[in-house]
Short mmCIF file of N, CA and C in Angstrom, two decimals:
data_model
loop_
_atom_site.label_atom_id
_atom_site.label_comp_id
_atom_site.label_asym_id
_atom_site.label_seq_id
_atom_site.Cartn_x
_atom_site.Cartn_y
_atom_site.Cartn_z
N MET A 51 0.84 -1.18 0.00
CA MET A 51 0.00 0.00 0.00
C MET A 51 0.88 1.24 0.00
N THR A 52 0.52 2.23 -0.77
CA THR A 52 1.30 3.46 -0.88
C THR A 52 0.62 4.56 -0.09
N ALA A 53 1.39 5.24 0.75
CA ALA A 53 0.87 6.40 1.46
C ALA A 53 1.01 7.61 0.56
N GLN A 54 -0.10 8.21 0.18
CA GLN A 54 -0.06 9.38 -0.70
C GLN A 54 0.26 10.61 0.14
N LEU A 55 1.01 11.51 -0.43
CA LEU A 55 1.41 12.72 0.26
C LEU A 55 0.89 13.91 -0.52
N SER A 56 0.27 14.82 0.15
CA SER A 56 -0.28 15.98 -0.56
C SER A 56 0.17 17.27 0.10
N GLY A 57 1.48 17.39 0.31
CA GLY A 57 2.00 18.63 0.85
C GLY A 57 1.85 18.75 2.35
N THR A 58 1.44 17.67 3.02
CA THR A 58 1.25 17.75 4.46
C THR A 58 2.56 17.55 5.21
N GLY A 59 3.59 17.12 4.55
CA GLY A 59 4.89 16.94 5.17
C GLY A 59 5.16 15.50 5.53
N LEU A 60 6.34 15.05 5.18
CA LEU A 60 6.71 13.67 5.46
C LEU A 60 7.17 13.46 6.88
N GLU A 61 7.41 14.56 7.63
CA GLU A 61 7.85 14.39 9.00
C GLU A 61 6.76 13.76 9.86
N ASN A 62 5.52 13.78 9.37
CA ASN A 62 4.42 13.15 10.07
C ASN A 62 4.44 11.66 9.76
N THR A 63 5.12 10.90 10.61
CA THR A 63 5.28 9.48 10.33
C THR A 63 4.00 8.70 10.59
N ALA A 64 2.95 9.36 11.08
CA ALA A 64 1.67 8.67 11.23
C ALA A 64 1.11 8.27 9.87
N LEU A 65 1.61 8.92 8.79
CA LEU A 65 1.18 8.55 7.45
C LEU A 65 1.80 7.22 7.01
N ALA A 66 2.82 6.77 7.70
CA ALA A 66 3.55 5.59 7.27
C ALA A 66 2.76 4.32 7.54
N ASP A 67 2.80 3.41 6.58
CA ASP A 67 2.16 2.12 6.76
C ASP A 67 3.07 1.17 7.54
N THR A 68 4.38 1.39 7.46
CA THR A 68 5.34 0.51 8.13
C THR A 68 6.46 1.35 8.73
N PRO A 69 7.20 0.77 9.68
CA PRO A 69 8.35 1.49 10.22
C PRO A 69 9.41 1.81 9.15
N LYS A 70 9.54 0.93 8.15
CA LYS A 70 10.51 1.19 7.08
C LYS A 70 10.10 2.41 6.26
N GLU A 71 8.80 2.56 6.00
CA GLU A 71 8.35 3.74 5.27
C GLU A 71 8.61 5.01 6.07
N ALA A 72 8.40 4.94 7.37
CA ALA A 72 8.68 6.09 8.23
C ALA A 72 10.17 6.44 8.18
N ALA A 73 11.02 5.43 8.17
CA ALA A 73 12.46 5.66 8.10
C ALA A 73 12.85 6.27 6.76
N VAL A 74 12.22 5.82 5.69
CA VAL A 74 12.49 6.38 4.36
C VAL A 74 12.07 7.84 4.34
N ARG A 75 10.90 8.15 4.88
CA ARG A 75 10.44 9.54 4.92
C ARG A 75 11.42 10.42 5.69
N ARG A 76 11.91 9.92 6.81
CA ARG A 76 12.90 10.71 7.58
C ARG A 76 14.17 10.92 6.77
N ALA A 77 14.60 9.90 6.05
CA ALA A 77 15.81 10.02 5.22
C ALA A 77 15.62 11.07 4.13
N LEU A 78 14.42 11.15 3.57
CA LEU A 78 14.15 12.12 2.50
C LEU A 78 14.24 13.56 2.99
N LEU A 79 14.09 13.78 4.29
CA LEU A 79 14.24 15.13 4.85
C LEU A 79 15.67 15.63 4.71
N ASP A 80 16.61 14.72 4.47
CA ASP A 80 18.02 15.09 4.31
C ASP A 80 18.46 15.13 2.85
N VAL A 81 17.53 15.05 1.92
CA VAL A 81 17.85 15.18 0.50
C VAL A 81 17.43 16.58 0.07
N TYR A 82 18.42 17.37 -0.32
CA TYR A 82 18.17 18.77 -0.63
C TYR A 82 18.10 19.01 -2.14
N ASP A 83 17.20 19.89 -2.51
CA ASP A 83 17.06 20.30 -3.90
C ASP A 83 18.29 21.11 -4.29
N PRO A 84 19.02 20.72 -5.32
CA PRO A 84 20.25 21.43 -5.69
C PRO A 84 20.00 22.89 -6.10
N CYS A 85 18.87 23.16 -6.69
CA CYS A 85 18.59 24.56 -7.09
C CYS A 85 18.39 25.44 -5.87
N SER A 86 17.72 24.92 -4.85
CA SER A 86 17.53 25.73 -3.64
C SER A 86 18.88 25.98 -2.97
N ASN A 87 19.78 25.01 -3.05
CA ASN A 87 21.13 25.20 -2.50
C ASN A 87 21.88 26.28 -3.27
N SER A 88 21.78 26.26 -4.58
CA SER A 88 22.53 27.23 -5.38
C SER A 88 22.00 28.64 -5.18
N TRP A 89 20.74 28.78 -4.78
CA TRP A 89 20.17 30.10 -4.50
C TRP A 89 20.30 30.46 -3.03
N ALA A 90 21.11 29.70 -2.29
CA ALA A 90 21.33 29.92 -0.85
C ALA A 90 20.03 29.85 -0.06
N ARG A 91 19.15 28.95 -0.48
CA ARG A 91 17.89 28.71 0.19
C ARG A 91 17.70 27.19 0.34
N PRO A 92 18.59 26.53 1.07
CA PRO A 92 18.54 25.07 1.12
C PRO A 92 17.19 24.56 1.62
N MET A 93 16.59 23.69 0.81
CA MET A 93 15.30 23.13 1.14
C MET A 93 15.27 21.66 0.73
N SER A 94 14.74 20.82 1.59
CA SER A 94 14.67 19.40 1.27
C SER A 94 13.61 19.15 0.20
N VAL A 95 13.72 18.01 -0.45
CA VAL A 95 12.73 17.65 -1.46
C VAL A 95 11.35 17.48 -0.83
N VAL A 96 11.34 17.16 0.45
CA VAL A 96 10.08 17.03 1.19
C VAL A 96 9.48 18.42 1.39
N ASP A 97 10.27 19.34 1.97
CA ASP A 97 9.77 20.67 2.26
C ASP A 97 9.36 21.41 0.99
N LEU A 98 10.03 21.12 -0.11
CA LEU A 98 9.70 21.74 -1.38
C LEU A 98 8.42 21.14 -2.01
N GLY A 99 8.03 19.96 -1.53
CA GLY A 99 6.81 19.33 -2.04
C GLY A 99 7.02 18.51 -3.29
N LEU A 100 8.23 18.00 -3.48
CA LEU A 100 8.51 17.19 -4.67
C LEU A 100 8.11 15.73 -4.51
N VAL A 101 8.08 15.22 -3.29
CA VAL A 101 7.78 13.81 -3.05
C VAL A 101 6.27 13.60 -3.06
N ARG A 102 5.82 12.75 -3.96
CA ARG A 102 4.37 12.51 -4.09
C ARG A 102 3.93 11.24 -3.38
N SER A 103 4.76 10.21 -3.36
CA SER A 103 4.39 9.00 -2.63
C SER A 103 5.62 8.20 -2.25
N VAL A 104 5.45 7.42 -1.19
CA VAL A 104 6.51 6.54 -0.69
C VAL A 104 5.85 5.22 -0.32
N ALA A 105 6.45 4.13 -0.78
CA ALA A 105 5.96 2.80 -0.42
C ALA A 105 7.16 1.88 -0.24
N VAL A 106 7.07 1.01 0.74
CA VAL A 106 8.12 0.00 0.96
C VAL A 106 7.41 -1.33 1.14
N ASP A 107 7.79 -2.32 0.31
CA ASP A 107 7.16 -3.63 0.45
C ASP A 107 7.87 -4.45 1.52
N ARG A 108 7.37 -5.64 1.79
CA ARG A 108 7.91 -6.46 2.88
C ARG A 108 9.33 -6.95 2.61
N THR A 109 9.78 -6.90 1.33
CA THR A 109 11.15 -7.32 1.02
C THR A 109 12.15 -6.17 1.17
N GLY A 110 11.64 -4.96 1.46
CA GLY A 110 12.53 -3.81 1.60
C GLY A 110 12.70 -3.00 0.33
N HIS A 111 11.88 -3.28 -0.67
CA HIS A 111 11.93 -2.53 -1.93
C HIS A 111 11.16 -1.22 -1.74
N ALA A 112 11.89 -0.10 -1.84
CA ALA A 112 11.29 1.23 -1.69
C ALA A 112 10.96 1.79 -3.06
N ALA A 113 9.73 2.27 -3.21
CA ALA A 113 9.29 2.91 -4.44
C ALA A 113 8.86 4.33 -4.09
N ILE A 114 9.52 5.30 -4.70
CA ILE A 114 9.28 6.71 -4.39
C ILE A 114 8.90 7.41 -5.69
N VAL A 115 7.86 8.20 -5.62
CA VAL A 115 7.42 8.98 -6.78
C VAL A 115 7.65 10.45 -6.43
N ILE A 116 8.34 11.14 -7.36
CA ILE A 116 8.57 12.57 -7.19
C ILE A 116 8.01 13.30 -8.41
N ALA A 117 7.78 14.58 -8.24
CA ALA A 117 7.35 15.42 -9.35
C ALA A 117 8.17 16.70 -9.29
N PRO A 118 8.76 17.10 -10.41
CA PRO A 118 9.59 18.31 -10.42
C PRO A 118 8.72 19.56 -10.32
N THR A 119 9.33 20.67 -9.95
CA THR A 119 8.61 21.94 -9.91
C THR A 119 8.26 22.41 -11.32
N THR A 120 9.05 21.98 -12.29
CA THR A 120 8.81 22.35 -13.68
C THR A 120 9.27 21.21 -14.58
N LEU A 121 8.66 21.08 -15.73
CA LEU A 121 9.07 20.04 -16.67
C LEU A 121 10.48 20.28 -17.19
N LEU A 122 10.97 21.50 -17.09
CA LEU A 122 12.31 21.84 -17.57
C LEU A 122 13.38 21.68 -16.50
N CYS A 123 13.06 21.02 -15.41
CA CYS A 123 14.01 20.85 -14.31
C CYS A 123 15.28 20.15 -14.79
N MET A 124 16.38 20.87 -14.72
CA MET A 124 17.67 20.34 -15.18
C MET A 124 18.34 19.46 -14.11
N ALA A 125 17.84 19.54 -12.87
CA ALA A 125 18.50 18.84 -11.77
C ALA A 125 17.80 17.55 -11.39
N ILE A 126 16.81 17.13 -12.14
CA ILE A 126 16.02 15.96 -11.74
C ILE A 126 16.87 14.70 -11.61
N SER A 127 17.85 14.52 -12.47
CA SER A 127 18.70 13.32 -12.34
C SER A 127 19.56 13.38 -11.08
N VAL A 128 19.98 14.56 -10.70
CA VAL A 128 20.77 14.72 -9.47
C VAL A 128 19.88 14.44 -8.26
N ILE A 129 18.65 14.90 -8.31
CA ILE A 129 17.70 14.65 -7.21
C ILE A 129 17.42 13.16 -7.09
N ILE A 130 17.19 12.50 -8.20
CA ILE A 130 16.94 11.05 -8.18
C ILE A 130 18.12 10.31 -7.57
N GLN A 131 19.32 10.65 -8.01
CA GLN A 131 20.50 9.97 -7.49
C GLN A 131 20.67 10.22 -5.99
N ALA A 132 20.43 11.44 -5.55
CA ALA A 132 20.56 11.75 -4.12
C ALA A 132 19.54 10.96 -3.30
N ILE A 133 18.32 10.85 -3.82
CA ILE A 133 17.30 10.06 -3.13
C ILE A 133 17.72 8.60 -3.06
N GLN A 134 18.19 8.05 -4.17
CA GLN A 134 18.61 6.65 -4.19
C GLN A 134 19.72 6.38 -3.18
N LEU A 135 20.69 7.26 -3.13
CA LEU A 135 21.82 7.07 -2.21
C LEU A 135 21.38 7.17 -0.75
N LYS A 136 20.56 8.16 -0.44
CA LYS A 136 20.15 8.38 0.95
C LYS A 136 19.22 7.26 1.42
N VAL A 137 18.27 6.88 0.59
CA VAL A 137 17.32 5.84 0.98
C VAL A 137 17.99 4.47 1.05
N ALA A 138 18.97 4.22 0.20
CA ALA A 138 19.68 2.93 0.24
C ALA A 138 20.40 2.72 1.57
N ASP A 139 20.70 3.80 2.27
CA ASP A 139 21.36 3.70 3.58
C ASP A 139 20.40 3.39 4.72
N VAL A 140 19.10 3.39 4.46
CA VAL A 140 18.12 3.10 5.50
C VAL A 140 18.16 1.60 5.81
N PRO A 141 18.32 1.23 7.07
CA PRO A 141 18.35 -0.20 7.41
C PRO A 141 17.09 -0.92 6.94
N GLY A 142 17.30 -2.07 6.31
CA GLY A 142 16.20 -2.89 5.83
C GLY A 142 15.78 -2.60 4.40
N ILE A 143 16.32 -1.54 3.80
CA ILE A 143 15.98 -1.23 2.42
C ILE A 143 16.91 -2.03 1.51
N THR A 144 16.32 -2.80 0.61
CA THR A 144 17.10 -3.67 -0.27
C THR A 144 17.19 -3.14 -1.71
N LYS A 145 16.24 -2.29 -2.08
CA LYS A 145 16.22 -1.76 -3.44
C LYS A 145 15.48 -0.43 -3.40
N VAL A 146 15.92 0.52 -4.25
CA VAL A 146 15.27 1.83 -4.31
C VAL A 146 14.94 2.16 -5.75
N ASP A 147 13.67 2.40 -6.02
CA ASP A 147 13.22 2.87 -7.33
C ASP A 147 12.62 4.25 -7.14
N VAL A 148 13.07 5.19 -7.96
CA VAL A 148 12.52 6.54 -7.95
C VAL A 148 11.93 6.79 -9.33
N SER A 149 10.67 7.14 -9.37
CA SER A 149 10.05 7.48 -10.65
C SER A 149 9.60 8.94 -10.60
N VAL A 150 9.49 9.52 -11.79
CA VAL A 150 9.14 10.93 -11.92
C VAL A 150 7.76 11.03 -12.56
N ASP A 151 6.87 11.72 -11.88
CA ASP A 151 5.53 11.96 -12.41
C ASP A 151 5.54 13.33 -13.06
N VAL A 152 5.55 13.35 -14.38
CA VAL A 152 5.59 14.63 -15.11
C VAL A 152 4.19 15.15 -15.40
N THR A 153 3.17 14.41 -14.98
CA THR A 153 1.80 14.87 -15.21
C THR A 153 1.27 15.69 -14.05
N ALA A 154 1.95 15.63 -12.91
CA ALA A 154 1.49 16.34 -11.72
C ALA A 154 2.04 17.76 -11.69
N ASP A 155 1.15 18.70 -11.61
CA ASP A 155 1.57 20.10 -11.52
C ASP A 155 2.05 20.40 -10.10
N TRP A 156 3.12 21.20 -10.01
CA TRP A 156 3.64 21.62 -8.72
C TRP A 156 3.10 23.00 -8.40
N SER A 157 2.86 23.23 -7.11
CA SER A 157 2.50 24.57 -6.64
C SER A 157 3.04 24.72 -5.23
N GLU A 158 3.09 25.94 -4.76
CA GLU A 158 3.56 26.19 -3.40
C GLU A 158 2.68 25.51 -2.37
N ASP A 159 1.45 25.19 -2.72
CA ASP A 159 0.55 24.50 -1.80
C ASP A 159 1.07 23.12 -1.41
N LEU A 160 1.95 22.54 -2.24
CA LEU A 160 2.51 21.22 -1.95
C LEU A 160 3.65 21.28 -0.94
N MET A 161 4.16 22.46 -0.70
CA MET A 161 5.27 22.62 0.25
C MET A 161 4.78 22.39 1.67
N THR A 162 5.69 21.97 2.53
CA THR A 162 5.36 21.84 3.94
C THR A 162 5.30 23.24 4.55
N GLU A 163 4.78 23.32 5.75
CA GLU A 163 4.76 24.60 6.47
C GLU A 163 6.19 25.13 6.62
N LYS A 164 7.11 24.22 6.94
CA LYS A 164 8.52 24.63 7.09
C LYS A 164 9.04 25.19 5.77
N GLY A 165 8.74 24.54 4.67
CA GLY A 165 9.18 25.00 3.36
C GLY A 165 8.63 26.38 3.03
N ARG A 166 7.35 26.58 3.31
CA ARG A 166 6.75 27.89 3.04
C ARG A 166 7.37 28.97 3.93
N ARG A 167 7.69 28.61 5.17
CA ARG A 167 8.33 29.57 6.08
C ARG A 167 9.72 29.95 5.56
N ILE A 168 10.50 28.95 5.12
CA ILE A 168 11.84 29.22 4.58
C ILE A 168 11.75 30.13 3.37
N LEU A 169 10.84 29.80 2.46
CA LEU A 169 10.67 30.61 1.26
C LEU A 169 10.24 32.03 1.61
N GLY A 170 9.31 32.16 2.54
CA GLY A 170 8.83 33.48 2.96
C GLY A 170 9.92 34.32 3.59
N GLU A 171 10.76 33.68 4.43
CA GLU A 171 11.86 34.42 5.06
C GLU A 171 12.83 34.94 4.03
N HIS A 172 13.15 34.14 3.05
CA HIS A 172 14.09 34.58 2.01
C HIS A 172 13.48 35.63 1.11
N ARG A 173 12.19 35.51 0.83
CA ARG A 173 11.54 36.55 0.02
C ARG A 173 11.55 37.88 0.75
N SER A 174 11.30 37.84 2.05
CA SER A 174 11.32 39.08 2.84
C SER A 174 12.71 39.68 2.84
N ALA A 175 13.74 38.86 3.00
CA ALA A 175 15.12 39.35 2.99
C ALA A 175 15.47 39.93 1.62
N ASP A 176 15.01 39.29 0.55
CA ASP A 176 15.28 39.78 -0.80
C ASP A 176 14.68 41.17 -1.02
N ARG A 177 13.52 41.41 -0.43
CA ARG A 177 12.85 42.69 -0.62
C ARG A 177 13.59 43.84 0.08
N THR A 178 14.41 43.51 1.08
CA THR A 178 15.13 44.57 1.79
C THR A 178 16.46 44.91 1.15
N ARG A 179 16.89 44.12 0.18
CA ARG A 179 18.15 44.41 -0.50
C ARG A 179 17.96 45.54 -1.50
N PRO A 180 19.00 46.36 -1.66
CA PRO A 180 18.88 47.41 -2.67
C PRO A 180 18.86 46.79 -4.06
N PRO A 181 18.17 47.44 -4.99
CA PRO A 181 18.11 46.89 -6.34
C PRO A 181 19.46 46.94 -7.03
N VAL A 182 19.66 46.03 -7.94
CA VAL A 182 20.89 46.01 -8.74
C VAL A 182 20.71 46.99 -9.89
N VAL A 183 21.65 47.90 -10.02
CA VAL A 183 21.59 48.89 -11.09
C VAL A 183 22.81 48.69 -11.97
N LEU A 184 22.58 48.48 -13.26
CA LEU A 184 23.69 48.31 -14.18
C LEU A 184 24.26 49.66 -14.56
N MET A 185 25.55 49.71 -14.66
CA MET A 185 26.22 50.94 -15.07
C MET A 185 25.86 51.19 -16.54
N PRO A 186 25.70 52.45 -16.93
CA PRO A 186 25.41 52.74 -18.34
C PRO A 186 26.46 52.11 -19.25
N GLY A 187 26.00 51.44 -20.26
CA GLY A 187 26.92 50.82 -21.21
C GLY A 187 27.40 49.45 -20.80
N PHE A 188 27.20 49.06 -19.54
CA PHE A 188 27.66 47.75 -19.09
C PHE A 188 26.76 46.68 -19.69
N GLY A 189 27.35 45.79 -20.42
CA GLY A 189 26.62 44.70 -21.03
C GLY A 189 25.97 45.06 -22.36
N ALA A 190 26.05 46.31 -22.72
CA ALA A 190 25.47 46.73 -24.00
C ALA A 190 26.48 46.45 -25.12
N PRO A 191 25.99 46.21 -26.30
CA PRO A 191 26.92 45.98 -27.42
C PRO A 191 27.84 47.18 -27.61
N GLN A 192 29.07 46.90 -27.83
CA GLN A 192 30.06 47.97 -28.04
C GLN A 192 30.21 48.29 -29.51
N GLY A 193 30.50 49.54 -29.77
CA GLY A 193 30.75 49.94 -31.16
C GLY A 193 29.44 50.08 -31.91
N GLY A 194 29.51 49.94 -33.15
CA GLY A 194 28.32 50.09 -33.98
C GLY A 194 28.64 49.57 -35.36
N ALA A 195 27.79 49.89 -36.26
CA ALA A 195 28.01 49.45 -37.63
C ALA A 195 29.19 50.21 -38.20
N SER A 196 30.07 49.54 -38.88
CA SER A 196 31.22 50.25 -39.45
C SER A 196 31.04 50.55 -40.89
#
C-alpha cells in the first residue's frame, strides 16, 4: 500500500504504513534540492513538495514517486541519485526505485509549512536588498556598424 502525500509533510510518520516507510520519509528530509542550495535557500525535497508517494514492500523494496517543480528541471537526475543514495542507507531497504511523475503540476501548496516559512523568510530578505543597477553601457553591445 502506498501512502499518498499531498504537501502535508513527510515528517508526520503517522502517514507511514510501516516502520521502514517512516524511516524512508525521515531520510528524505536530508535530500536537498540542488537549485535551492545554489540560491542559498537550502530546502529538502520534502519541504519543497517534490515527493508525491513513498511505499516500501515487505522485502525492503522502496518505491518513491517525485514530481519536479517544472518540466524543464535540469536537476532531476541529481535529485533522483541523491534520493537513491540516501534511501539505500536506511536499514532494511534492499532496493530503491525513484520514478518521476511529469503529469502532476507543482504549486507552493505542496510545500510543507517549514518550506513555506523558509521561502517566505528569504523573500522578505530579498525585498530589503537594494536593487541592482547596471552601469550605463555595461553589457550593452560595443561599437556600432562600421
